[in-house]
Backbone as a ProteinNet text record, in pm:
[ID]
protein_1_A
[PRIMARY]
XXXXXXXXXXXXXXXXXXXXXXXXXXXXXXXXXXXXXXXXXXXXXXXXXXXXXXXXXXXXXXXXXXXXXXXXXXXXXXXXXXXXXXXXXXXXXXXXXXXXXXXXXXXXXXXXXXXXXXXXXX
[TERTIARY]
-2171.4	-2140.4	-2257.3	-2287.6	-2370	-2371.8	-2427.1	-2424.2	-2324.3	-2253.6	-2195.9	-2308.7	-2401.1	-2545.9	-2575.5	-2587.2	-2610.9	-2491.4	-2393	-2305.9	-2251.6	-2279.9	-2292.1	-2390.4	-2520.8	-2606.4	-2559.1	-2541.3	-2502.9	-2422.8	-2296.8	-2212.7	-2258.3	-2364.4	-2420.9	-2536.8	-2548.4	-2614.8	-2570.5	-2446.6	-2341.2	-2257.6	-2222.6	-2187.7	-2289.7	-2434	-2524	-2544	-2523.5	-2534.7	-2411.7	-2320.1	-2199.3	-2167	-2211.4	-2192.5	-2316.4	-2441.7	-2518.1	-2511.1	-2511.4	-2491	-2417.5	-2440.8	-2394.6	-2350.4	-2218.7	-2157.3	-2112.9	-2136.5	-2119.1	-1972.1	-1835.2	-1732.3	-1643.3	-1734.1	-1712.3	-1718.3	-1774.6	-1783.5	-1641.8	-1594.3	-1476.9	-1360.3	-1349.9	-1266.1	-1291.8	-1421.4	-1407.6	-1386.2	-1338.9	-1287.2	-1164.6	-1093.5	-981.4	-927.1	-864.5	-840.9	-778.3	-747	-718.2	-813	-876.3	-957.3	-1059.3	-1072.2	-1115.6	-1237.5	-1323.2	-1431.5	-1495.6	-1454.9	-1547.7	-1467	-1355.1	-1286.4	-1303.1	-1269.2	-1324.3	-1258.8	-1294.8	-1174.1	-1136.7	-999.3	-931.6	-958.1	-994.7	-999.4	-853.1	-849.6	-726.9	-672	-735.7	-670.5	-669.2	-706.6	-658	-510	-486.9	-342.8	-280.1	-309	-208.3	-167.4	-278.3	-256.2	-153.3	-170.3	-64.7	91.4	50.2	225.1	288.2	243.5	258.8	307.9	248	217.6	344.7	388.8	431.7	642.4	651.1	763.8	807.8	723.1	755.9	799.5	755.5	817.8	981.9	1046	1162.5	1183.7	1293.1	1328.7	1368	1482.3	1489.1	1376.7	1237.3	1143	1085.5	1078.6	1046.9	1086.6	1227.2	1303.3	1318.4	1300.4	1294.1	1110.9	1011.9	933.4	774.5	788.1	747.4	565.9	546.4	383.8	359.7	409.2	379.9	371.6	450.5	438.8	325	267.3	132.5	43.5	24.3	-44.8	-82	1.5	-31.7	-18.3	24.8	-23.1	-163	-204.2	-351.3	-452.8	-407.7	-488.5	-532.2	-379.1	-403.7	-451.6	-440.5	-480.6	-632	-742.2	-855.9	-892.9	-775	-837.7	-932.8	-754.9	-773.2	-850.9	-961.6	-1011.5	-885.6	-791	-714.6	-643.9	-612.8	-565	-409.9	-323.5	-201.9	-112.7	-135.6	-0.4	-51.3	-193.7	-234.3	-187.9	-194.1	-179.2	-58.1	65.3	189.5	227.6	178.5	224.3	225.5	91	36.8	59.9	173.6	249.4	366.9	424.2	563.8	564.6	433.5	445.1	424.3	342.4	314.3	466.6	516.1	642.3	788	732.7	853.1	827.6	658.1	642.7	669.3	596.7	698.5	801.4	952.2	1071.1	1130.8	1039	1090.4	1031.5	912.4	869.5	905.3	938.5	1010.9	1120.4	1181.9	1322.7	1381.7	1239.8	1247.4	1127.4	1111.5	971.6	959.5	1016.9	1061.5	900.8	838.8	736.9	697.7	658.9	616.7	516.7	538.6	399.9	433.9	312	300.3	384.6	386.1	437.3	627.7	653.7	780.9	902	817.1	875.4	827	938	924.3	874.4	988.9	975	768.5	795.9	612.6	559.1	507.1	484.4	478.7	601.2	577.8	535.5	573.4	453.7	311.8	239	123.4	65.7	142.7	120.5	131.3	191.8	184.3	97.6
6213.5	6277.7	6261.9	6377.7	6364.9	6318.8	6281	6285	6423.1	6385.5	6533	6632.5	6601.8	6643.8	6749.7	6682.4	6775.8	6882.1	6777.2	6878.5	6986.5	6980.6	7082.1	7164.8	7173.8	7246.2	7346.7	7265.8	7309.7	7429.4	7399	7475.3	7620.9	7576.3	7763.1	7762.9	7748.9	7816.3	7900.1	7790.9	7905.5	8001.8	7981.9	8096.2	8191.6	8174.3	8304.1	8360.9	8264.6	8400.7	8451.2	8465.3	8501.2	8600.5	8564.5	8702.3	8792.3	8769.8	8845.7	8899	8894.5	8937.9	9062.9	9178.1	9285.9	9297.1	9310.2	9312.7	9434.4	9515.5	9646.9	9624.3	9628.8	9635.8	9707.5	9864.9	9973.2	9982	9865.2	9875.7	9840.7	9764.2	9719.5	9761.2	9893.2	9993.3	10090.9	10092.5	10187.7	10153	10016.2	10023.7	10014.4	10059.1	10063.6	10171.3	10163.6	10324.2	10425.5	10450.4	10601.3	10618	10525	10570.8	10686.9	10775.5	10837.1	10874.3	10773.4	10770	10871.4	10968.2	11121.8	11196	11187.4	11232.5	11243.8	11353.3	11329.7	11309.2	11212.6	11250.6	11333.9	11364.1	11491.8	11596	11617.6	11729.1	11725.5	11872.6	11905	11820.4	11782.7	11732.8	11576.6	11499.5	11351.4	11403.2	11517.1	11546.3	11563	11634.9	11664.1	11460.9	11399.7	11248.4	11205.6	11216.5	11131.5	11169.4	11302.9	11373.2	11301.7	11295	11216.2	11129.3	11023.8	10915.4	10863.5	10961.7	10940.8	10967.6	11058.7	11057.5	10963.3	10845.1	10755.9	10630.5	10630.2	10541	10562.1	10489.3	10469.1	10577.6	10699.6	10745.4	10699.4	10597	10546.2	10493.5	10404	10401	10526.2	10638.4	10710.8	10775.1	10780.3	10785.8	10705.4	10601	10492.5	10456.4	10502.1	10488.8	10600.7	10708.9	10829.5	10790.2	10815.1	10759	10652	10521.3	10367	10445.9	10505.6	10537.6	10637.9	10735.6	10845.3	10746.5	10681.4	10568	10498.3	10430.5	10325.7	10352.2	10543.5	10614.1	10614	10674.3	10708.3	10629.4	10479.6	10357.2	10274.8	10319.6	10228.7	10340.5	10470.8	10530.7	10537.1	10537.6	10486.8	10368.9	10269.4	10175.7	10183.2	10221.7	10171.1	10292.4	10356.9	10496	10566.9	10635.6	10713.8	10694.3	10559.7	10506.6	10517.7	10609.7	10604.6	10482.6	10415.3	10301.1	10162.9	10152.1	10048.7	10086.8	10195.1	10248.2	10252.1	10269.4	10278.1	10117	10026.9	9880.9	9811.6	9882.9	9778.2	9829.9	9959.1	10036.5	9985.1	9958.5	9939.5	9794.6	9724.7	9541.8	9506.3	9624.2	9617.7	9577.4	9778.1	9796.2	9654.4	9625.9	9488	9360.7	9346.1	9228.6	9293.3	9392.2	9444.6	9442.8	9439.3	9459.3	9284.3	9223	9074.8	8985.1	9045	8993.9	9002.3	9160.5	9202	9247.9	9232.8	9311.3	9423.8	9550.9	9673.8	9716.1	9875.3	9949.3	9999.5	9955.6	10022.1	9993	10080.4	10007.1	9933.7	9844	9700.9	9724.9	9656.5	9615.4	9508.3	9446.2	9345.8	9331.8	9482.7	9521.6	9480.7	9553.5	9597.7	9537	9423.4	9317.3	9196.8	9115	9029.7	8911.3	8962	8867	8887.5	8998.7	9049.3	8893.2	8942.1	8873.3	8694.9	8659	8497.2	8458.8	8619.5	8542.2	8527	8642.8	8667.8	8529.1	8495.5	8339.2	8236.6	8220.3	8094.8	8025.8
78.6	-48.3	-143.1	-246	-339.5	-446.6	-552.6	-726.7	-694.5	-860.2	-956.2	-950.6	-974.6	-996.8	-873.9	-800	-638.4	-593.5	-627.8	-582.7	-663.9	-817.7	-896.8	-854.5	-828.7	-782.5	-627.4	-566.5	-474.8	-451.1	-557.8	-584.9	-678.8	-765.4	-786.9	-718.3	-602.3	-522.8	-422.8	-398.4	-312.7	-436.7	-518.2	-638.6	-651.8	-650	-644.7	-522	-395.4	-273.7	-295.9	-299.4	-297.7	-381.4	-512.5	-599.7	-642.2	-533.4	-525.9	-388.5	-298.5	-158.3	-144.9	-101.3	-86	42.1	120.6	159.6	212.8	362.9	401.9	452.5	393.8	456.8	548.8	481.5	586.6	718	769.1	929.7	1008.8	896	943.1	946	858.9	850.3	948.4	983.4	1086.4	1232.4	1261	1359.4	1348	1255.5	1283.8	1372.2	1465.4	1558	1502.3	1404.1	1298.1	1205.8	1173.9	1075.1	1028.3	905	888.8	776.1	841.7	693.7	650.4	673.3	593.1	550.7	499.5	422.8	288.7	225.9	46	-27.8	-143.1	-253.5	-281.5	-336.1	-363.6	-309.9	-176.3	-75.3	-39.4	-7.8	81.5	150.3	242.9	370.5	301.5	243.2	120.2	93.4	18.2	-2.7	52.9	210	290.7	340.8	380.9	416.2	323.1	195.2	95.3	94.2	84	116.5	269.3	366.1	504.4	460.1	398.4	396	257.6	195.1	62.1	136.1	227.9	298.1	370.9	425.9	474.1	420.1	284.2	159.8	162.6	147.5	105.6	-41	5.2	-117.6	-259.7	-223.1	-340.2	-433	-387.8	-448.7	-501.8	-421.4	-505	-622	-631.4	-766.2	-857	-794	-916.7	-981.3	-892.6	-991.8	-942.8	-945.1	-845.1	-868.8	-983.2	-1030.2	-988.7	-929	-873.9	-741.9	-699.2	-533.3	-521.8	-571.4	-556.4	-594.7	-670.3	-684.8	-547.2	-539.7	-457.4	-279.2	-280.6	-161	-145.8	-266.4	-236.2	-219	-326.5	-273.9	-165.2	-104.3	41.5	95.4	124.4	256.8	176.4	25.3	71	142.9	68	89.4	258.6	295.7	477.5	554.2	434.5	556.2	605.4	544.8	581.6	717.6	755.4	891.3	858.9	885	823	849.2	926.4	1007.2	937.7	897.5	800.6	695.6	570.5	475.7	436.2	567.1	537.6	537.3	612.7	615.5	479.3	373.5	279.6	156.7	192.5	49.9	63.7	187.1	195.2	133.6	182.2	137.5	2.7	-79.5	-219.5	-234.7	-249.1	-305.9	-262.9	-137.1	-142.7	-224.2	-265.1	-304.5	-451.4	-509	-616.3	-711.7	-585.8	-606.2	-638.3	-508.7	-544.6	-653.1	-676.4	-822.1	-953.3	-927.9	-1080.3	-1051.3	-984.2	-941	-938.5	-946.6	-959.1	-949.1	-925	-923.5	-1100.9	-1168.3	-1292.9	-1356.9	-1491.7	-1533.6	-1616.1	-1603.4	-1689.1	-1740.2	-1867.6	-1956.9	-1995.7	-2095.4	-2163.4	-2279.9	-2334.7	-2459.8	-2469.6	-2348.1	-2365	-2212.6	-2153	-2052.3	-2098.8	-2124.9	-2188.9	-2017.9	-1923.6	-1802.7	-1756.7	-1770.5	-1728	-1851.6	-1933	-2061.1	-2002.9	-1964.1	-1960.5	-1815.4	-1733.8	-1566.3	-1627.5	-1708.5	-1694.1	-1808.8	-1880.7	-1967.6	-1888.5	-1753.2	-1709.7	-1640.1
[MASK]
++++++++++++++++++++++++++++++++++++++++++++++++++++++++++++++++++++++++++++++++++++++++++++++++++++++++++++++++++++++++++

């Protein structure tokens, strides 16, 4: 073990490779076996993916909060390079972790959820 000294140092040195290091993550999306990295934003065929992708959501979420679900369609299928079976796993897991956090898809703010309000204070 070091001085505070060293091992403070140490520690922003690994804090500057780390938040200087550029990082190609895309490689790793593209092996995913659906993946589709040349797809464009807001091209056609992005919309036709989300509509897919937006039917496989649980209806009731979509009535209960329709803008959280186009949302968080379109996020995951960038996220995941348009891989639909990743995209659908990590909307469905949002929306469950979601439901058990706040006990609804309903929308929260700071302003006007008080429960929001004392998670984000603790």
């Amino acid at each position: 073990h070091g001085t505070i000294a060293e091992d403070s140092n140490n520690i922003s040195k690994m804090t500057s490779v780390l938040t200087t290091a550029k990082v190609d993550w895309s490689m790793h999306d593209d092996e995913v076996a659906g993946a589709h990295p040349h797809i464009e934003l807001g091209s056609v065929q992005e919309a036709e993916l989300a509509a897919e992708l937006k039917k496989r959501v649980p209806p009731e979420a979509v009535r209960e909060n329709e803008e959280l679900v186009d949302f968080m369609v379109l996020a995951c299928l960038r996220f995941r390079r348009y891989d639909m079976a990743t995209a659908e796993e990590r909307v469905l897991n949002y929306l469950r972790w979601r439901r058990d956090t706040f006990g609804d898809l309903a929308p929260h703010t700071l302003n006007t959820d008080p429960r929001l309000r004392e998670r984000v204070q603790q």
